[in-house]
PDB file of C-alpha atoms in Angstrom:
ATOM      1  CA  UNK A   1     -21.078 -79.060 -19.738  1.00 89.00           C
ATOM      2  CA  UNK A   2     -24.361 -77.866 -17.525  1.00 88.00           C
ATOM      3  CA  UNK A   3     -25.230 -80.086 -15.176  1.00 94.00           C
ATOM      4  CA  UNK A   4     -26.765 -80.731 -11.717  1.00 97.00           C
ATOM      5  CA  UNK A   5     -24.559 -83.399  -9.634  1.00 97.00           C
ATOM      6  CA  UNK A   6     -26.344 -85.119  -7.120  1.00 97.00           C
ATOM      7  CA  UNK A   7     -24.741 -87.765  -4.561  1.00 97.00           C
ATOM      8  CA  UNK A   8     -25.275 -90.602  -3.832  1.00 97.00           C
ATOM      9  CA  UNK A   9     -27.107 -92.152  -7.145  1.00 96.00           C
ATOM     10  CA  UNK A  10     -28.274 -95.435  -4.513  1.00 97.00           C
ATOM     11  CA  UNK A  11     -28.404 -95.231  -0.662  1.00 97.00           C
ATOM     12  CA  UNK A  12     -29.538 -97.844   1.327  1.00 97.00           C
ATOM     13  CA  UNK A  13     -29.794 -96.813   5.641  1.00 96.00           C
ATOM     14  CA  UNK A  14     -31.365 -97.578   9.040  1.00 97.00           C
ATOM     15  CA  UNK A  15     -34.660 -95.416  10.420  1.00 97.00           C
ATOM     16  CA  UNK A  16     -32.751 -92.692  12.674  1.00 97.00           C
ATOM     17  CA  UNK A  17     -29.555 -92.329  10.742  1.00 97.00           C
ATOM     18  CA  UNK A  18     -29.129 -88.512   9.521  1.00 97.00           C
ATOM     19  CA  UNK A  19     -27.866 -88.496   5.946  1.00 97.00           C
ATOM     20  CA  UNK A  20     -27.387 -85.859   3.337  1.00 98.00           C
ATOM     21  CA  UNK A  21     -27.845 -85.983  -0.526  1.00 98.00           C
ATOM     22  CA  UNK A  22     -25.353 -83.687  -1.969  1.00 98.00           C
ATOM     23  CA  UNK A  23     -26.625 -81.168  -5.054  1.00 98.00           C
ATOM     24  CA  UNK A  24     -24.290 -78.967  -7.021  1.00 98.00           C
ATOM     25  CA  UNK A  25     -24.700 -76.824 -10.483  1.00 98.00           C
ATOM     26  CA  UNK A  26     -22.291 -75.480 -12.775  1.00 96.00           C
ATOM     27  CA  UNK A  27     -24.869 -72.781 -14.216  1.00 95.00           C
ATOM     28  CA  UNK A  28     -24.789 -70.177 -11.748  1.00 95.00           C
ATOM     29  CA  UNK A  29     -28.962 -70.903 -11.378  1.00 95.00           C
ATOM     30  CA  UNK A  30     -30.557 -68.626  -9.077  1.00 94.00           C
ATOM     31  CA  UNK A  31     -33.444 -71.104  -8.122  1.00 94.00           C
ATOM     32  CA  UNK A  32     -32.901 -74.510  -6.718  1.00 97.00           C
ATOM     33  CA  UNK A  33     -35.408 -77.044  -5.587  1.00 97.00           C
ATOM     34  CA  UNK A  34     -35.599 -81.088  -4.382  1.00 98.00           C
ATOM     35  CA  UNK A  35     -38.495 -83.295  -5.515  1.00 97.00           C
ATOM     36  CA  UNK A  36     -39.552 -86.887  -4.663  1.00 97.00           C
ATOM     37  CA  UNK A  37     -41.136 -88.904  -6.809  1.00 94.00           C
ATOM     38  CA  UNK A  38     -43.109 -91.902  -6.151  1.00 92.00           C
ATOM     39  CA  UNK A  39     -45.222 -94.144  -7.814  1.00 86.00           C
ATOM     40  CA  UNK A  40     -48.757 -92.815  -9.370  1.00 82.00           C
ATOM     41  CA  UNK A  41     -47.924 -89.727  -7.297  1.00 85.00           C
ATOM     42  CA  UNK A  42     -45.594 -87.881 -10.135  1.00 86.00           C
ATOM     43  CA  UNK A  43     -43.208 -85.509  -8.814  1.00 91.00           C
ATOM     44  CA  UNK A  44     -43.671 -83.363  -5.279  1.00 93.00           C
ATOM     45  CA  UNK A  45     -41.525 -80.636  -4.391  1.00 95.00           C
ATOM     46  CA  UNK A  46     -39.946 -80.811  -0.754  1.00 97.00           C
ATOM     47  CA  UNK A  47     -38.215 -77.342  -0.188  1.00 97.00           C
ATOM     48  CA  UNK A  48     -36.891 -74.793  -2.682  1.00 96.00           C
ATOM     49  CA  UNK A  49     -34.426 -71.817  -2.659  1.00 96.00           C
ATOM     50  CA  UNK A  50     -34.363 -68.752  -4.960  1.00 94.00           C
ATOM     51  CA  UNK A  51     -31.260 -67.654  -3.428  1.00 93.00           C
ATOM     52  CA  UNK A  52     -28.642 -67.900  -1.166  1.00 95.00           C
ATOM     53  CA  UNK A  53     -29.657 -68.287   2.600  1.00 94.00           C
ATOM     54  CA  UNK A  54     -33.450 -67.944   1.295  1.00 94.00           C
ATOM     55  CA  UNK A  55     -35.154 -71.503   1.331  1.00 96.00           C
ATOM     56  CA  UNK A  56     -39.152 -72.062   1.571  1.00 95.00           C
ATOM     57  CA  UNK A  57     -41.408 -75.182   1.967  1.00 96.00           C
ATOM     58  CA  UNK A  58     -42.819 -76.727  -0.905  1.00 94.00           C
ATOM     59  CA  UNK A  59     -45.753 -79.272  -0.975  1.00 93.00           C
ATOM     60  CA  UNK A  60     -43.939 -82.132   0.875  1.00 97.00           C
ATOM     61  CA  UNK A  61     -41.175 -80.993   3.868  1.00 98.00           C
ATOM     62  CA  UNK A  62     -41.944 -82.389   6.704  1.00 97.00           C
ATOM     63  CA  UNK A  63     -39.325 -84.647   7.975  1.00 97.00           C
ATOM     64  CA  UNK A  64     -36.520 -82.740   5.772  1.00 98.00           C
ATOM     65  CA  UNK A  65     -34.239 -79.899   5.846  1.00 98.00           C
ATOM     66  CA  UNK A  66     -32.393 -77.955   3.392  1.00 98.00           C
ATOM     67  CA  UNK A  67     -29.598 -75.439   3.418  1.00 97.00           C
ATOM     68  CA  UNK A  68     -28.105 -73.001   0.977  1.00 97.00           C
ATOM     69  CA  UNK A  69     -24.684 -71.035   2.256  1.00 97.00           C
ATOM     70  CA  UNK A  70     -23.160 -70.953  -1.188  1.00 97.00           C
ATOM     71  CA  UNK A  71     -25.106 -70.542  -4.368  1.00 97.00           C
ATOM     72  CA  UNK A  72     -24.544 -73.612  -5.981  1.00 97.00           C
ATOM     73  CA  UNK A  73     -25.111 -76.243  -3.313  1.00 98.00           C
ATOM     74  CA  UNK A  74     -28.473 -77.004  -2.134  1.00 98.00           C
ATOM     75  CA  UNK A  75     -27.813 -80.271   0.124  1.00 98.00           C
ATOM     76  CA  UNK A  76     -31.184 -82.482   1.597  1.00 98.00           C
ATOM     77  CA  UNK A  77     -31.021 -83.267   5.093  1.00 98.00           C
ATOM     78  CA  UNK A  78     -32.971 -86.341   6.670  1.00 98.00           C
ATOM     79  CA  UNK A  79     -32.288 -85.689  10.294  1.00 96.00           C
ATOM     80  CA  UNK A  80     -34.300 -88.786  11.346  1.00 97.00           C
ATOM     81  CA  UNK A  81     -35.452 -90.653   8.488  1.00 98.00           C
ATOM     82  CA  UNK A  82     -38.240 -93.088   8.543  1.00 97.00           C
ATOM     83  CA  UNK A  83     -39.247 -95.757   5.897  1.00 97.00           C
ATOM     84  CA  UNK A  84     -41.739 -93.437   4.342  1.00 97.00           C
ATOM     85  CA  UNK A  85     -38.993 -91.402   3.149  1.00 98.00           C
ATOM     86  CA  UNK A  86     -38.287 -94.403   1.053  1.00 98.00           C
ATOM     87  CA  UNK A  87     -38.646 -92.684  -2.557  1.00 97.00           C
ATOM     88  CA  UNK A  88     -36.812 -91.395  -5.349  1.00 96.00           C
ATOM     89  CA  UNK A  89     -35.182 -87.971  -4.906  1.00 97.00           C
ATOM     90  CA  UNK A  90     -34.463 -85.513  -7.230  1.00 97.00           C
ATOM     91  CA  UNK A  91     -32.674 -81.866  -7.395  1.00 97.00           C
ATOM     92  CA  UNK A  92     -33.363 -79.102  -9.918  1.00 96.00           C
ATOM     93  CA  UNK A  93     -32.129 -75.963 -10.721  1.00 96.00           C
ATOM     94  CA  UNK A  94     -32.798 -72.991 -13.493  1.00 93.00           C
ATOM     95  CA  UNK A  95     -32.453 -69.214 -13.908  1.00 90.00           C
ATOM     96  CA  UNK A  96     -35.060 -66.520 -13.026  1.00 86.00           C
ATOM     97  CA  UNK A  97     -35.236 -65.068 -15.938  1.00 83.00           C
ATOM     98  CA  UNK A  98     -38.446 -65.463 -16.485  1.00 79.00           C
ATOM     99  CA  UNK A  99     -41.260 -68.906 -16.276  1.00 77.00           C
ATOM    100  CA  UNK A 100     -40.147 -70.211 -19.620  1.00 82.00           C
ATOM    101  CA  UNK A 101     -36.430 -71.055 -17.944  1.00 86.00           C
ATOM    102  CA  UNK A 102     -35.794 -74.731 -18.421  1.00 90.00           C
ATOM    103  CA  UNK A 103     -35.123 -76.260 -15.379  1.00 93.00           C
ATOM    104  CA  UNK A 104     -32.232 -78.967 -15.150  1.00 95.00           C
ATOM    105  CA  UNK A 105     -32.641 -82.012 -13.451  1.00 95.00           C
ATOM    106  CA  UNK A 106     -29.940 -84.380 -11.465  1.00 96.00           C
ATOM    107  CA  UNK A 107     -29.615 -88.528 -12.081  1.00 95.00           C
ATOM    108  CA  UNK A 108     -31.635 -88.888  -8.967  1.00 95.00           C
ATOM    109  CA  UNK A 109     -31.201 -90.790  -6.110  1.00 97.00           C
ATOM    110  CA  UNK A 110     -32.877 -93.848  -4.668  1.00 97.00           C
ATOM    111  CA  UNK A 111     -33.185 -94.179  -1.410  1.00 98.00           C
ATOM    112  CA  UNK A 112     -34.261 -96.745   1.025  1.00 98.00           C
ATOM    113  CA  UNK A 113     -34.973 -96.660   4.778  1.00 98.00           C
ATOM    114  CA  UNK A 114     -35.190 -99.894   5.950  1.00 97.00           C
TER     115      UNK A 114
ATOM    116  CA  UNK B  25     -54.864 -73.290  -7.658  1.00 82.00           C
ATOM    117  CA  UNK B  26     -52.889 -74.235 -10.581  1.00 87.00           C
ATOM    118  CA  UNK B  27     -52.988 -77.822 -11.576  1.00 91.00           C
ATOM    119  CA  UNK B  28     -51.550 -80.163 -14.437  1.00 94.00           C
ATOM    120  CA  UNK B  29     -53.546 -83.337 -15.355  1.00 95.00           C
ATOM    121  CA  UNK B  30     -52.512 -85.673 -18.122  1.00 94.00           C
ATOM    122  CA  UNK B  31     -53.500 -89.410 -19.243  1.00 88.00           C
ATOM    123  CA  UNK B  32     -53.046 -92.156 -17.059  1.00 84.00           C
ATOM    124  CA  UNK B  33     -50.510 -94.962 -18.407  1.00 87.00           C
ATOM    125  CA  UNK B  34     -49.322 -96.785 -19.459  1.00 95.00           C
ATOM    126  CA  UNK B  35     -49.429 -96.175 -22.961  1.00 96.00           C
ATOM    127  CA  UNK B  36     -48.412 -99.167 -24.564  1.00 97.00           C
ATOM    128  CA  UNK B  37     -47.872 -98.542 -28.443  1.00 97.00           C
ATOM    129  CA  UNK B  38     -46.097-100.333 -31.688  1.00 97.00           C
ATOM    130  CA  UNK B  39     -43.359 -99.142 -33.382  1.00 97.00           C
ATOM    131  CA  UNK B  40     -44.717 -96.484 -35.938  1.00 97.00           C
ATOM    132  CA  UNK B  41     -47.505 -96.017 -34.398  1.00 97.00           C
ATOM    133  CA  UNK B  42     -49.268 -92.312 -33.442  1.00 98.00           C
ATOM    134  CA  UNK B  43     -48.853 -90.837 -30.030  1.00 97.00           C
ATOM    135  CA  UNK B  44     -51.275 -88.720 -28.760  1.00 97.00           C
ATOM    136  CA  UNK B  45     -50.387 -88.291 -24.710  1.00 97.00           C
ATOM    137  CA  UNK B  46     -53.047 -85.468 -23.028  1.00 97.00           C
ATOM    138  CA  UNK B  47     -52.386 -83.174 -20.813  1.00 97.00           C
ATOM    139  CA  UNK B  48     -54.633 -79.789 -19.658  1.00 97.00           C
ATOM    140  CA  UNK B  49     -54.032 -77.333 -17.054  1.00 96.00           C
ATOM    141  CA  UNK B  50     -55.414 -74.684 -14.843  1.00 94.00           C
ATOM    142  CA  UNK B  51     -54.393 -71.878 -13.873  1.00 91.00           C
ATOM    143  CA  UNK B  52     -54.973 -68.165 -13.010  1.00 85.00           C
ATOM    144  CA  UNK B  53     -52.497 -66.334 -15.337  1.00 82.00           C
ATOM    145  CA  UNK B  54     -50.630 -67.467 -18.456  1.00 85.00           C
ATOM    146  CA  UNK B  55     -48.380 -69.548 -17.427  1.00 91.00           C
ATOM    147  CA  UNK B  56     -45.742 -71.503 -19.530  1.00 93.00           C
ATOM    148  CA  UNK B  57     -46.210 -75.321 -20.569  1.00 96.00           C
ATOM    149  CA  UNK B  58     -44.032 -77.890 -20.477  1.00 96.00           C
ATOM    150  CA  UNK B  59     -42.712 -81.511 -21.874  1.00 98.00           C
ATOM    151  CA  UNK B  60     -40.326 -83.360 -19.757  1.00 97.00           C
ATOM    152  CA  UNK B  61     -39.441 -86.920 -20.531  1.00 97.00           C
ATOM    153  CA  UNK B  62     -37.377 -89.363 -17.952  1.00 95.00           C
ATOM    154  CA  UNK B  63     -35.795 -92.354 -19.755  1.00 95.00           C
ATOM    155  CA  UNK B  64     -35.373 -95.235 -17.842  1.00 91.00           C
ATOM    156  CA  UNK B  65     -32.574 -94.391 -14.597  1.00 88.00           C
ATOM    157  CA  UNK B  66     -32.512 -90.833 -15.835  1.00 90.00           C
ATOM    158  CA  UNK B  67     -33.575 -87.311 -14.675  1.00 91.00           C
ATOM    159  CA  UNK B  68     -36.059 -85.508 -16.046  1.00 94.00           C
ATOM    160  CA  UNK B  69     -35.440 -83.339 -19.445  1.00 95.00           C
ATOM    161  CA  UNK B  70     -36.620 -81.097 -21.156  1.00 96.00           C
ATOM    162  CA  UNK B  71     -38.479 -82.176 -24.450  1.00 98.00           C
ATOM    163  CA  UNK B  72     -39.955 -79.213 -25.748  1.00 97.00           C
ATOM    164  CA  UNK B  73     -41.923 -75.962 -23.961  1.00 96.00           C
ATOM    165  CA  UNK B  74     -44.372 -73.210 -24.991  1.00 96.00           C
ATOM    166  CA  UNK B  75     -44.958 -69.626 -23.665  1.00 93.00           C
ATOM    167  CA  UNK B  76     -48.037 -68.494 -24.955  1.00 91.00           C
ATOM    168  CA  UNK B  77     -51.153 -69.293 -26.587  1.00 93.00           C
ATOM    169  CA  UNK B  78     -51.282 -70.906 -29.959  1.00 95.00           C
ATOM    170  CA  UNK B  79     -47.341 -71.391 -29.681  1.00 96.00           C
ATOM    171  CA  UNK B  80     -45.951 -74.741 -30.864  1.00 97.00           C
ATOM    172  CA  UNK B  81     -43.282 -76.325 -29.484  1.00 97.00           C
ATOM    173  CA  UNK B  82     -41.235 -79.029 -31.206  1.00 97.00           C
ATOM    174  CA  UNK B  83     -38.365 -81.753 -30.871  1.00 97.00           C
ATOM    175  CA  UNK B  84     -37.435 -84.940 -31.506  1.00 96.00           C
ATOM    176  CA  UNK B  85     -40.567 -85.575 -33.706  1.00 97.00           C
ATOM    177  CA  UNK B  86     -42.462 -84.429 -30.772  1.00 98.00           C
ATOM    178  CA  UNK B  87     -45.065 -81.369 -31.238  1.00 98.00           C
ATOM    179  CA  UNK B  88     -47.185 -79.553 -28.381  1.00 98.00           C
ATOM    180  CA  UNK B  89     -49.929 -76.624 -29.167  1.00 98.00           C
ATOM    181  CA  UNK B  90     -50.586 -73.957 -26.516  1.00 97.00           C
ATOM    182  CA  UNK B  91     -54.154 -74.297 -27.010  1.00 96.00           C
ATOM    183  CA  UNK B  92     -55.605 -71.457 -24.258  1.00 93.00           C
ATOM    184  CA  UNK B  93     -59.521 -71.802 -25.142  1.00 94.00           C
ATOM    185  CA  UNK B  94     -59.171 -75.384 -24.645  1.00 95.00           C
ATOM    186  CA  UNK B  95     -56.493 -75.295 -21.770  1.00 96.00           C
ATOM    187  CA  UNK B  96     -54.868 -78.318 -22.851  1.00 97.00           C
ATOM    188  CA  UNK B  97     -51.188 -79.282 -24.291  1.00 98.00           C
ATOM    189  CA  UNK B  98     -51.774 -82.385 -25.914  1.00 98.00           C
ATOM    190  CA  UNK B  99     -47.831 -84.240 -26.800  1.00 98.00           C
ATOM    191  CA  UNK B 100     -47.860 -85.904 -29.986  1.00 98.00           C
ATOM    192  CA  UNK B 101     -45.612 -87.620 -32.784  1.00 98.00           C
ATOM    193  CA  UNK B 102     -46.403 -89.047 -35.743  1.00 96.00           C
ATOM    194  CA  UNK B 103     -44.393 -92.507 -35.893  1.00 96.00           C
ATOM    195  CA  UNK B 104     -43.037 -93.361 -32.671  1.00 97.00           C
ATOM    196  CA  UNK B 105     -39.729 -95.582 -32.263  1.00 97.00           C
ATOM    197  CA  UNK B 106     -38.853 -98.506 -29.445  1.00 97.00           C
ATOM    198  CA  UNK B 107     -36.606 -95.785 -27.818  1.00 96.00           C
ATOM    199  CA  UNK B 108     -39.180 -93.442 -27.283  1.00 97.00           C
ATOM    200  CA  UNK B 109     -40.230 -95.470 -24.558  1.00 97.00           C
ATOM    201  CA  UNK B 110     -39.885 -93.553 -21.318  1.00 97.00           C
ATOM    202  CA  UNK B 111     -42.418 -91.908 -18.436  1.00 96.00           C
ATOM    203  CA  UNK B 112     -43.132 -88.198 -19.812  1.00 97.00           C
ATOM    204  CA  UNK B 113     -44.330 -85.258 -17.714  1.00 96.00           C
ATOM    205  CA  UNK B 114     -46.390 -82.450 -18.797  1.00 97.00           C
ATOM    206  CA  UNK B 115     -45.884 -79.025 -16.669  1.00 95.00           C
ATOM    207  CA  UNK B 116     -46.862 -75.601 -16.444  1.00 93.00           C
ATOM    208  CA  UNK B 117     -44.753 -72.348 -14.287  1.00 90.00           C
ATOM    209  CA  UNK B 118     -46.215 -69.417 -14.085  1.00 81.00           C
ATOM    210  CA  UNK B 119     -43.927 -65.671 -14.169  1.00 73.00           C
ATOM    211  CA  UNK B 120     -45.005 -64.798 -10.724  1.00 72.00           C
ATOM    212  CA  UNK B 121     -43.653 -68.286  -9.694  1.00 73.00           C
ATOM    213  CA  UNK B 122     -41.406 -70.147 -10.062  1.00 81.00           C
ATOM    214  CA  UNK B 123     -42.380 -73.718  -8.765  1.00 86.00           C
ATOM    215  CA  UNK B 124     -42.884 -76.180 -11.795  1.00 91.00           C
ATOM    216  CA  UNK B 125     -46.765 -77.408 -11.227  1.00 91.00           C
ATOM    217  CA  UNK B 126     -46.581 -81.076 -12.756  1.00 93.00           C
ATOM    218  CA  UNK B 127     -48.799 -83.919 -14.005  1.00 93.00           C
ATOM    219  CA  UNK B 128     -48.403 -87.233 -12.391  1.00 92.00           C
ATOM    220  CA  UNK B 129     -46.524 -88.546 -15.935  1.00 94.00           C
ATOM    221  CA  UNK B 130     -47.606 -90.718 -18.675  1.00 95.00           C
ATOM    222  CA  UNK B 131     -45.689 -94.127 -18.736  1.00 95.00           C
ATOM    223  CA  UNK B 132     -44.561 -94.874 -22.658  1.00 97.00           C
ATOM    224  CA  UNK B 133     -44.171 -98.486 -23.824  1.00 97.00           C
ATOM    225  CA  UNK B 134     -43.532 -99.014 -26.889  1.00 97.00           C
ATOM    226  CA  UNK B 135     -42.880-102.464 -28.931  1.00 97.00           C
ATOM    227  CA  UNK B 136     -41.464-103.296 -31.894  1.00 94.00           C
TER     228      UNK B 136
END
């Protein structure tokens, strides 16, 4: 089955504490990309890759980091995080073929920074 | 630059009712449009997509005309059910690009 696996679904930490949401796809996508989503603010991408070892800002990425060594992982850092980081996060992924490629979505996760 | 605007919600509807959610777009090329819905604790999906002008897309009961003079990608359905209900995104990519330009979603309620 295609899917995008994202861990954890729920994560609840301290400002300061460095934590990584995991992403993995099964569909050998080239592209790759993390969103946040938060209230009357609809989705806003934080970094994006198009493949592996190439990552780029996207509208949101200060105070995150992303990595891609192996093409389909595409892990979120929070080195620091801070309660504004408080949001729903989600990963993505679809081919290149073209701008009509669907692009598949993770459950999300929910994060907190308290 | 490109941009995606679409009907502020909520929407709040009765069963069998008509949907009409708006959405119109700019942009500089011809890009492709998009229907994503998020039931509740969910990711996004795809609902249904269009590539170029005076395409229809379709699924579930759901239509969406590219509609290029008018710029706009209006979702609709004809008799709308309780699980319909859900927060649905309308989005455009363009060929030269790959980043998904989004609206800020539509929130459906509907009752029965």
């Amino acid at each position: 089955e295609a899917q995008v696996t994202q861990n954890p679904r729920y994560l609840i930490t301290v400002t300061g504490k460095k934590l990584t949401v995991t992403c993995s796809q099964n569909m050998n996508h080239e592209y790759m990309s993390w969103y946040r989503q938060d209230p009357g603010l609809g989705l806003r991408q934080i970094y994006y890759s198009m493949n592996v070892e190439v990552t780029d800002k996207g509208d949101v990425p200060e105070g995150y980091k992303v990595s891609r060594k192996e093409k389909r992982n595409f892990p979120l850092i929070l080195e620091s995080p801070s309660p504004n980081q408080t949001s729903l996060y989600f990963c993505a992924s679809s081919s290149m073929t073209g701008g009509e490629a669907e692009a598949f979505f993770g459950q999300g996760t929910r994060l907190t920074v308290v | 630059g490109n941009s995606v605007t679409q009907m502020e919600g909520p929407v709040t509807l009765s069963e069998e009712a008509f949907l009409t959610i708006n959405c119109t777009y700019t942009a500089t090329g011809y890009p492709s449009l998009f229907w994503y819905v998020q039931y509740p604790g969910e990711g996004l999906q795809l609902l249904l997509k269009a590539t170029k002008a005076d395409d229809k897309g379709s699924n579930k009961g759901f239509e969406a005309t590219y509609r290029k003079e008018t710029t706009s990608f209006h979702l609709e359905k004809g008799s709308v059910q309780v699980s319909d209900s859900a927060v649905y995104f309308c989005a455009l990519r363009e060929d030269s690009n790959y980043q998904l330009i989004w609206g800020a979603g539509t929130k459906l309620i509907i009752k029965p």
